[in-house]
XYZ file of N, CA and C in Angstrom:
672
model
N 111.047 99.104 121.395
C 109.802 98.641 120.885
C 108.683 99.422 121.515
N 107.623 100.045 120.661
C 106.618 100.665 121.313
C 105.373 100.678 120.293
N 104.165 100.622 120.899
C 103.021 100.888 120.149
C 102.825 102.319 119.736
N 102.480 102.657 118.458
C 102.264 104.055 118.052
C 100.748 104.576 118.107
N 99.797 103.456 118.142
C 98.370 103.831 118.192
C 97.725 102.758 118.957
N 96.484 102.925 119.256
C 95.706 101.892 119.869
C 95.473 100.673 118.845
N 95.515 99.490 119.278
C 95.214 98.309 118.424
C 93.932 98.535 117.624
N 93.821 97.891 116.377
C 92.694 98.118 115.497
C 91.651 97.009 116.015
N 90.566 97.048 115.488
C 89.553 96.223 115.888
C 89.696 94.795 115.679
N 90.544 94.407 114.781
C 91.017 93.001 114.477
C 92.133 92.609 115.512
N 92.540 93.451 116.248
C 93.595 93.084 117.170
C 94.905 93.485 116.681
N 95.021 94.157 115.401
C 96.313 94.515 114.902
C 96.898 95.611 115.964
N 98.220 95.433 116.227
C 99.051 96.246 117.029
C 100.045 97.009 116.198
N 99.946 98.537 116.196
C 100.768 99.095 115.321
C 102.086 99.177 116.278
N 103.265 99.222 115.721
C 104.519 99.022 116.408
C 105.622 99.876 115.729
N 106.681 100.212 116.599
C 107.871 100.796 116.234
C 108.967 99.783 116.612
N 109.735 99.363 115.724
C 110.881 98.340 115.878
C 112.219 98.954 115.566
N 113.128 98.896 116.416
C 114.376 99.358 116.170
C 115.135 98.919 114.991
N 115.476 99.659 114.040
C 116.307 99.019 112.833
C 117.602 99.677 112.617
N 118.408 99.125 111.741
C 119.679 99.655 111.511
C 119.752 100.986 110.892
N 118.569 101.456 110.296
C 118.596 102.826 109.716
C 117.621 103.702 110.551
N 117.289 103.326 111.688
C 116.261 104.073 112.474
C 114.945 103.284 112.800
N 113.926 103.923 112.954
C 112.623 103.390 113.267
C 112.028 102.556 112.097
N 111.534 101.412 112.504
C 110.912 100.584 111.454
C 109.418 100.629 111.875
N 108.551 100.936 110.920
C 107.103 100.854 111.255
C 106.484 99.551 110.919
N 105.795 98.924 111.820
C 105.270 97.645 111.857
C 103.855 97.441 112.161
N 103.384 96.244 111.926
C 101.872 95.998 112.529
C 101.854 94.555 112.722
N 101.533 94.108 113.869
C 101.317 92.797 114.235
C 99.854 92.450 114.527
N 99.350 91.360 113.784
C 98.073 90.999 113.915
C 98.062 89.553 114.497
N 97.342 89.448 115.609
C 97.307 88.094 116.262
C 96.551 87.127 115.404
N 96.821 85.789 115.719
C 96.144 84.684 114.971
C 94.854 84.560 115.403
N 93.927 83.993 114.546
C 92.572 83.629 115.000
C 92.692 82.293 115.610
N 91.729 82.002 116.528
C 91.613 80.558 117.272
C 91.277 79.607 116.122
N 91.741 78.382 116.311
C 92.845 77.891 117.282
C 94.276 78.493 116.818
N 94.901 79.219 117.725
C 96.177 79.828 117.403
C 97.190 78.865 117.482
N 98.210 78.884 116.407
C 99.415 78.109 116.496
C 100.521 78.820 117.114
N 101.618 78.304 117.432
C 102.758 78.966 117.961
C 103.618 79.319 116.760
N 103.178 80.124 115.941
C 103.758 80.417 114.710
C 103.616 81.833 114.485
N 104.708 82.614 114.072
C 104.605 84.071 113.641
C 105.322 84.100 112.295
N 104.501 84.745 111.276
C 105.041 84.818 110.056
C 105.186 86.372 109.621
N 106.399 86.713 109.209
C 106.686 88.078 108.868
C 106.543 88.196 107.284
N 105.643 89.137 106.948
C 105.321 89.314 105.483
C 106.116 90.526 104.924
N 106.785 90.528 103.876
C 107.594 91.567 103.199
C 106.903 92.125 102.044
N 106.857 93.528 101.874
C 106.170 94.131 100.892
C 106.910 94.329 99.554
N 106.248 94.742 98.363
C 106.951 94.813 97.258
C 107.887 96.178 97.103
N 108.301 96.426 96.068
C 109.273 97.398 95.625
C 108.935 98.774 96.197
N 109.842 99.292 97.064
C 109.476 100.513 97.607
C 109.473 101.679 96.605
N 110.318 101.607 95.743
C 110.374 102.613 94.535
C 109.371 102.713 93.618
N 108.503 101.563 93.790
C 107.206 101.453 92.865
C 105.958 101.625 93.685
N 106.033 102.165 94.853
C 105.019 102.300 95.756
C 104.569 101.253 96.687
N 105.505 100.326 96.776
C 105.165 99.211 97.761
C 105.213 99.523 99.178
N 104.319 99.092 99.863
C 104.209 99.243 101.327
C 103.641 98.076 102.026
N 103.576 98.155 103.243
C 103.161 96.965 104.163
C 101.513 97.112 103.995
N 100.866 98.051 103.459
C 99.401 98.174 103.210
C 99.023 97.745 101.823
N 100.074 97.187 101.011
C 99.625 96.734 99.662
C 98.589 95.555 99.894
N 97.690 95.447 98.888
C 96.591 94.471 99.087
C 96.989 92.955 99.116
N 98.146 92.687 98.234
C 98.473 91.461 98.365
C 99.237 91.017 99.602
N 99.903 91.833 100.242
C 100.528 91.727 101.469
C 99.411 91.562 102.478
N 98.422 92.411 102.673
C 97.323 92.332 103.637
C 96.447 91.073 103.503
N 96.354 90.847 102.267
C 95.518 89.559 102.017
C 96.466 88.186 102.606
N 97.685 88.273 102.185
C 98.446 87.106 102.624
C 98.448 87.202 104.185
N 98.501 88.286 104.905
C 98.465 88.322 106.187
C 97.118 87.845 106.775
N 96.000 88.223 106.141
C 94.734 87.731 106.415
C 94.608 86.217 106.455
N 95.257 85.743 105.228
C 95.051 84.239 105.100
C 95.841 83.452 106.174
N 96.845 84.023 106.575
C 97.834 83.437 107.677
C 97.109 83.553 109.004
N 96.431 84.744 109.384
C 95.847 85.033 110.559
C 94.593 83.993 110.640
N 93.831 83.752 109.549
C 92.853 82.795 109.592
C 93.234 81.389 109.757
N 94.527 81.061 109.240
C 95.115 79.842 109.496
C 95.615 79.596 110.965
N 95.575 80.505 111.775
C 96.083 80.337 113.047
C 97.541 80.911 113.227
N 97.995 81.637 112.412
C 99.164 82.114 112.409
C 99.458 83.667 112.773
N 100.240 84.066 113.502
C 100.275 85.603 113.723
C 100.936 86.314 112.552
N 100.523 87.414 112.128
C 101.153 88.021 111.061
C 101.837 89.329 111.295
N 102.961 89.479 110.983
C 103.653 90.759 111.211
C 104.188 91.371 109.840
N 103.660 92.506 109.723
C 104.002 93.249 108.436
C 104.863 94.489 108.814
N 105.711 94.983 107.911
C 106.576 96.095 108.251
C 106.866 96.818 107.084
N 107.246 98.097 107.151
C 107.715 98.940 105.971
C 109.214 98.913 105.845
N 109.684 98.630 104.862
C 111.272 98.726 104.544
C 111.650 100.184 104.820
N 112.872 100.371 104.957
C 113.399 101.666 105.241
C 112.917 102.878 104.195
N 112.566 104.026 104.649
C 112.124 104.914 103.782
C 110.819 104.908 103.189
N 110.000 103.811 103.679
C 108.490 103.802 103.452
C 107.709 104.058 104.636
N 106.642 104.865 104.459
C 105.912 105.223 105.471
C 106.427 105.802 106.829
N 106.348 105.267 107.882
C 107.017 105.685 109.161
C 108.377 105.160 109.304
N 108.869 104.284 108.385
C 110.286 103.775 108.556
C 111.333 104.747 108.141
N 112.377 104.910 108.940
C 113.350 105.796 108.599
C 114.435 105.238 107.548
N 115.218 106.004 107.084
C 116.217 105.707 106.012
C 115.861 105.732 104.673
N 116.645 105.204 103.689
C 116.303 105.471 102.408
C 116.640 104.152 101.648
N 115.977 103.875 100.488
C 116.032 102.683 99.669
C 117.573 102.497 99.434
N 117.855 101.024 99.556
C 119.221 100.604 99.537
C 119.464 99.298 98.526
N 118.559 99.268 97.574
C 118.793 98.327 96.555
C 118.682 96.799 97.010
N 117.963 96.657 98.176
C 117.932 95.193 98.848
C 118.931 94.997 99.720
N 119.989 95.570 99.937
C 121.051 95.321 100.845
C 120.503 95.926 102.326
N 120.136 97.115 102.389
C 119.482 97.563 103.691
C 118.159 96.933 104.109
N 117.538 96.584 102.976
C 116.158 96.041 103.188
C 116.296 94.640 103.819
N 117.288 93.967 103.434
C 117.698 92.664 104.016
C 118.055 92.816 105.401
N 118.789 93.905 105.892
C 119.073 94.188 107.066
C 117.795 94.550 108.040
N 116.845 95.287 107.282
C 115.694 95.550 108.032
C 114.970 94.369 108.378
N 114.735 93.403 107.636
C 114.076 92.051 107.753
C 114.926 91.395 108.941
N 116.207 91.345 109.025
C 116.853 90.687 110.169
C 116.643 91.405 111.428
N 116.483 92.672 111.345
C 116.091 93.323 112.643
C 114.600 93.083 113.160
N 113.797 92.835 112.104
C 112.339 92.594 112.509
C 112.327 91.096 113.080
N 113.075 90.154 112.451
C 113.153 88.781 112.814
C 113.642 88.720 114.262
N 114.675 89.467 114.623
C 115.252 89.468 115.816
C 114.218 90.083 116.871
N 113.519 91.012 116.497
C 112.477 91.543 117.521
C 111.465 90.475 117.743
N 111.097 89.876 116.590
C 109.988 88.739 116.599
C 110.310 87.658 117.604
N 111.704 87.247 117.369
C 112.195 86.203 118.241
C 112.298 86.508 119.675
N 112.684 87.732 119.936
C 112.862 88.237 121.331
C 111.303 88.288 121.975
N 110.532 88.761 121.239
C 109.287 88.855 121.870
C 108.284 87.533 122.024
N 108.564 86.597 121.029
C 107.833 85.434 120.865
C 108.757 84.210 120.757
N 109.595 84.063 121.711
C 110.720 83.009 121.617
C 110.058 81.602 121.551
N 108.817 81.328 121.820
C 108.169 80.090 121.768
C 107.459 79.838 120.430
N 107.699 80.694 119.487
C 106.941 80.654 118.145
C 107.941 80.198 117.057
N 107.494 79.380 116.214
C 108.285 79.130 115.006
C 108.103 80.446 114.104
N 109.138 80.685 113.375
C 109.227 81.862 112.371
C 109.164 81.453 111.019
N 108.123 82.012 110.342
C 107.890 81.858 108.908
C 108.199 83.199 108.143
N 108.631 83.096 107.067
C 108.757 84.271 106.197
C 107.913 84.177 104.915
N 107.392 85.331 104.590
C 106.557 85.478 103.442
C 106.893 86.845 102.662
N 106.766 86.889 101.377
C 106.985 88.076 100.605
C 106.295 88.070 99.125
N 106.019 89.201 98.859
C 105.409 89.473 97.507
C 106.381 90.308 96.714
N 106.698 89.774 95.458
C 107.606 90.513 94.528
C 108.959 90.718 95.027
N 109.386 92.065 95.065
C 110.674 92.350 95.708
C 110.698 91.772 97.090
N 109.581 91.850 97.804
C 109.579 91.346 99.201
C 109.942 89.663 99.177
N 109.403 89.101 98.204
C 109.669 87.578 98.137
C 111.205 87.364 97.932
N 111.978 88.275 97.161
C 113.356 88.140 96.923
C 114.102 88.289 98.267
N 113.648 89.297 99.021
C 114.249 89.624 100.262
C 113.957 88.511 101.125
N 112.704 87.871 101.298
C 112.431 86.754 102.267
C 113.221 85.488 101.815
N 113.310 85.281 100.600
C 114.136 84.144 100.192
C 115.534 84.159 100.432
N 116.150 85.321 100.325
C 117.588 85.652 100.788
C 117.853 85.380 102.163
N 116.800 85.622 102.914
C 117.013 85.421 104.437
C 116.780 84.242 105.071
N 115.805 83.380 104.250
C 115.087 82.240 104.898
C 116.145 81.292 105.456
N 117.235 80.899 104.878
C 118.186 79.975 105.382
C 118.863 80.566 106.634
N 119.441 81.722 106.259
C 120.168 82.384 107.378
C 119.325 82.683 108.732
N 118.097 83.067 108.537
C 117.317 83.249 109.761
C 116.690 81.951 110.499
N 116.911 80.850 109.741
C 116.318 79.711 110.222
C 114.911 79.522 110.178
N 114.395 80.239 109.139
C 112.897 80.186 108.961
C 112.422 78.655 108.897
N 111.122 78.493 109.552
C 110.679 77.119 109.585
C 109.704 76.946 108.176
N 109.440 77.928 107.454
C 108.588 77.735 106.273
C 108.798 79.144 105.593
N 108.468 79.042 104.225
C 108.736 80.144 103.311
C 107.497 80.304 102.370
N 106.939 81.447 102.098
C 106.029 81.715 101.062
C 106.432 82.938 100.163
N 106.710 82.466 98.958
C 107.065 83.771 97.903
C 106.040 83.779 96.869
N 105.547 85.122 96.596
C 104.568 85.368 95.769
C 104.997 86.251 94.697
N 104.988 85.662 93.538
C 105.376 86.385 92.309
C 106.890 86.946 92.481
N 107.780 85.991 92.789
C 109.259 86.333 92.888
C 109.857 87.021 91.680
N 110.649 88.175 91.693
C 110.875 88.955 90.406
C 112.027 88.228 89.559
N 111.800 86.914 89.323
C 112.931 86.208 88.532
C 112.933 86.864 87.078
N 114.226 86.978 86.617
C 114.396 87.642 85.375
C 114.334 89.023 85.327
N 114.172 89.717 86.506
C 114.234 91.134 86.473
C 115.445 91.640 86.870
N 115.635 92.827 87.865
C 116.889 93.286 88.234
C 117.483 92.777 89.348
N 116.854 91.831 89.958
C 117.410 91.127 91.209
C 118.077 89.821 91.047
N 119.252 89.574 91.413
C 119.982 88.337 91.360
C 119.450 87.262 92.140
N 119.135 86.129 91.457
C 118.718 84.948 92.254
C 119.828 83.813 92.318
N 120.908 84.096 91.593
C 122.065 83.150 91.591
C 122.761 83.235 92.882
N 123.216 82.173 93.534
C 124.027 82.160 94.568
C 123.284 82.417 96.014
N 121.910 82.215 95.997
C 121.163 82.447 97.128
C 121.234 81.189 97.960
N 121.487 81.124 99.168
C 121.554 79.813 100.145
C 119.921 79.520 100.196
N 119.668 78.404 99.598
C 118.287 78.088 99.517
C 117.713 77.382 100.765
N 116.678 77.556 101.175
C 115.994 76.877 102.267
C 115.693 75.474 101.970
N 115.725 74.621 103.006
C 115.229 73.221 102.872
C 113.870 72.920 103.573
N 113.307 73.934 104.010
C 112.069 73.964 104.707
C 110.808 73.850 103.660
N 109.630 73.634 104.219
C 108.566 73.783 103.292
C 108.332 75.149 102.724
N 108.126 75.088 101.450
C 108.297 76.518 100.552
C 107.185 76.309 99.691
N 106.384 77.344 99.760
C 105.061 77.619 98.824
C 105.479 78.814 97.853
N 105.330 78.578 96.620
C 105.501 79.483 95.600
C 104.157 79.789 94.782
N 103.694 81.020 94.945
C 102.420 81.350 94.252
C 102.627 82.317 93.111
N 102.195 81.962 91.964
C 102.329 82.837 90.769
C 101.184 83.083 89.955
N 100.732 84.195 89.605
C 99.659 84.460 88.679
C 100.123 84.067 87.086
N 99.129 83.487 86.480
C 99.642 82.965 85.027
C 99.439 83.928 84.126
N 99.076 85.186 84.367
C 98.977 86.221 83.353
C 99.683 87.352 84.141
N 100.862 87.257 84.854
C 101.529 88.324 85.452
C 102.160 88.979 84.234
N 101.891 90.360 84.238
C 102.390 91.401 83.436
C 103.755 91.846 83.632
N 104.342 91.693 84.852
C 105.506 92.155 85.430
C 106.674 91.125 85.490
N 106.226 90.028 86.164
C 107.238 88.778 86.260
C 106.557 87.836 85.323
N 107.670 87.399 84.639
C 107.278 86.313 83.423
C 106.883 84.874 84.117
N 105.650 84.483 84.165
C 105.268 83.222 84.689
C 106.234 81.972 84.249
N 106.583 82.021 82.993
C 107.269 81.026 82.400
C 108.853 81.000 82.996
N 109.482 82.241 83.236
C 110.659 82.305 83.866
C 110.533 81.803 85.318
N 109.627 82.077 86.061
C 109.457 81.681 87.532
C 109.192 80.123 87.332
N 108.492 79.687 86.441
C 108.302 78.208 86.371
C 109.648 77.480 86.068
N 110.257 77.959 85.104
C 111.830 77.275 84.743
C 112.654 77.504 85.895
N 112.727 78.635 86.545
C 113.630 78.727 87.637
C 113.325 77.850 88.807
N 112.071 77.676 89.133
C 111.511 76.754 90.245
C 111.921 75.324 90.043
N 111.787 74.883 88.631
C 111.831 73.492 88.360
C 113.181 73.132 88.268
N 114.246 74.029 88.202
C 115.625 73.794 88.170
C 116.344 73.871 89.408
N 115.597 74.291 90.479
C 116.167 74.249 91.873
C 116.400 72.787 92.341
N 117.493 72.540 93.281
C 117.768 71.255 93.795
C 116.553 70.623 94.504
N 115.890 71.413 95.206
C 114.569 71.004 95.814
C 113.568 72.025 95.481
N 112.753 71.783 94.532
C 111.789 72.828 93.902
C 110.702 73.125 95.061
N 110.278 74.324 95.074
C 109.110 74.720 96.075
C 107.903 74.140 95.533
N 106.823 74.085 96.369
C 105.435 73.567 95.833
C 105.026 74.963 95.070
N 104.786 74.840 93.774
C 104.521 75.880 92.835
C 102.822 75.848 92.662
N 102.074 76.785 92.844
C 100.816 76.965 92.533
C 100.509 78.235 91.662
N 100.018 77.922 90.479
C 99.730 78.950 89.594
C 98.342 79.236 89.730
N 98.032 80.555 89.827
C 96.615 81.077 89.979
C 96.104 81.519 88.569
N 95.194 80.775 88.092
C 94.583 81.177 86.717
C 94.216 82.498 86.725
N 94.409 83.226 85.496
C 93.942 84.554 85.395
C 94.446 85.643 86.223
N 95.417 85.319 87.134
C 95.906 86.397 88.097
C 97.127 87.249 87.497
N 96.802 88.394 87.592
C 98.040 89.404 87.210
C 98.936 89.612 88.336
N 100.014 90.442 88.111
C 100.989 90.487 89.220
C 100.375 90.956 90.492
N 99.415 91.889 90.495
C 98.858 92.522 91.699
C 97.686 91.650 92.108
N 97.125 90.704 91.269
C 96.043 89.778 91.751
C 94.694 90.558 91.661
N 94.740 91.522 90.853
C 93.297 92.230 90.644
C 92.239 91.173 90.435
N 91.205 91.354 91.198
C 89.978 90.313 91.183
C 90.358 89.007 91.399
N 91.527 88.672 91.886
C 92.035 87.548 92.144
C 92.561 87.300 93.817
N 92.209 88.208 94.516
C 92.691 88.143 95.799
C 92.148 87.104 96.688
N 90.975 86.792 96.520
C 90.248 85.723 97.150
C 91.014 84.382 96.940
N 91.251 84.360 95.470
C 92.012 83.053 95.224
C 93.248 82.881 95.700
N 94.010 84.059 95.871
C 95.146 84.133 96.627
C 95.144 83.656 98.114
N 94.048 84.176 98.671
C 93.749 83.870 100.117
C 93.644 82.350 100.172
N 92.869 81.801 99.371
C 92.574 80.416 99.318
C 93.794 79.450 99.148
N 94.741 80.025 98.218
C 95.785 79.295 97.871
C 96.901 79.359 99.013
N 96.912 80.444 99.784
C 97.905 80.441 101.013
C 97.314 79.545 102.065
N 96.041 79.541 102.293
C 95.292 78.769 103.414
C 95.646 77.329 102.992
N 95.373 76.899 101.647
C 95.533 75.536 101.348
C 96.863 75.110 101.389
N 97.812 75.996 101.031
C 99.350 75.565 101.089
C 99.994 75.388 102.442
N 99.416 76.221 103.344
C 100.025 76.063 104.610
C 99.245 75.105 105.579
N 98.186 74.570 105.241
C 97.411 73.760 106.039
C 98.167 72.566 106.565
N 98.956 71.917 105.582
C 99.700 70.728 106.100
C 101.006 71.062 106.820
N 101.240 72.370 107.135
C 102.481 72.579 107.787
C 102.285 72.796 109.301
N 101.015 72.976 109.747
C 100.558 73.238 110.989
C 100.229 71.964 111.736
N 100.500 72.122 112.981
C 99.984 70.892 113.867
C 98.525 70.843 114.025
N 98.002 69.570 114.335
C 96.516 69.536 114.511
C 96.118 70.419 115.622
N 94.771 71.188 115.419
C 94.368 71.999 116.500
C 94.169 71.124 117.715
N 94.236 71.698 118.889
C 93.933 71.007 120.244
C 92.562 70.498 120.183
N 92.356 69.368 120.904
C 91.043 68.734 120.904
C 90.232 69.423 121.892
N 88.950 69.591 121.809
C 88.025 70.302 122.701
C 87.931 69.757 124.009
């Protein structure tokens, strides 16, 4: 592990994390006070469609978590940005998340691990949540009904927030709603009115939905 540049003004630390396909480019933003002992890994959308850790939905999710007292760790899947390797249809990308989670736990052993993801990243985070023992899960516009299989996934039993735009032009909101309702333990589903897949002009609504959704997951701030 090493930093690749000086930290940004918001405290974001650029990192290189060892991964199964080589370097994984990442960025860790510390929590705002009062900080909780929680670190959330946020997964980005489909690499072959331009998805990166700098995607606006990903960065807004990280911002909402940071403002909630949660440290946010974003990273680029293999073959994206400064991450080495090549796109692997979700197999290698799941391995990338495993490597990032291993690094996070080694560096912050006293922190609970949360997983979050947008679109393709939501599918990756969901598939990893039970295996990695995530303490909470946030999935944003999971690509139900598209190319990615949702059958046979070991579902988490931890708090789970599902955010979905109700005019999503890429992921069918009705398919997401039906899939979630049929799960043995459905997630907390929040539909954001007027939001498209990339939440154009609705990013502040997304920010509020994340902050409201996770508020009850956190311990009370320490008294002054």
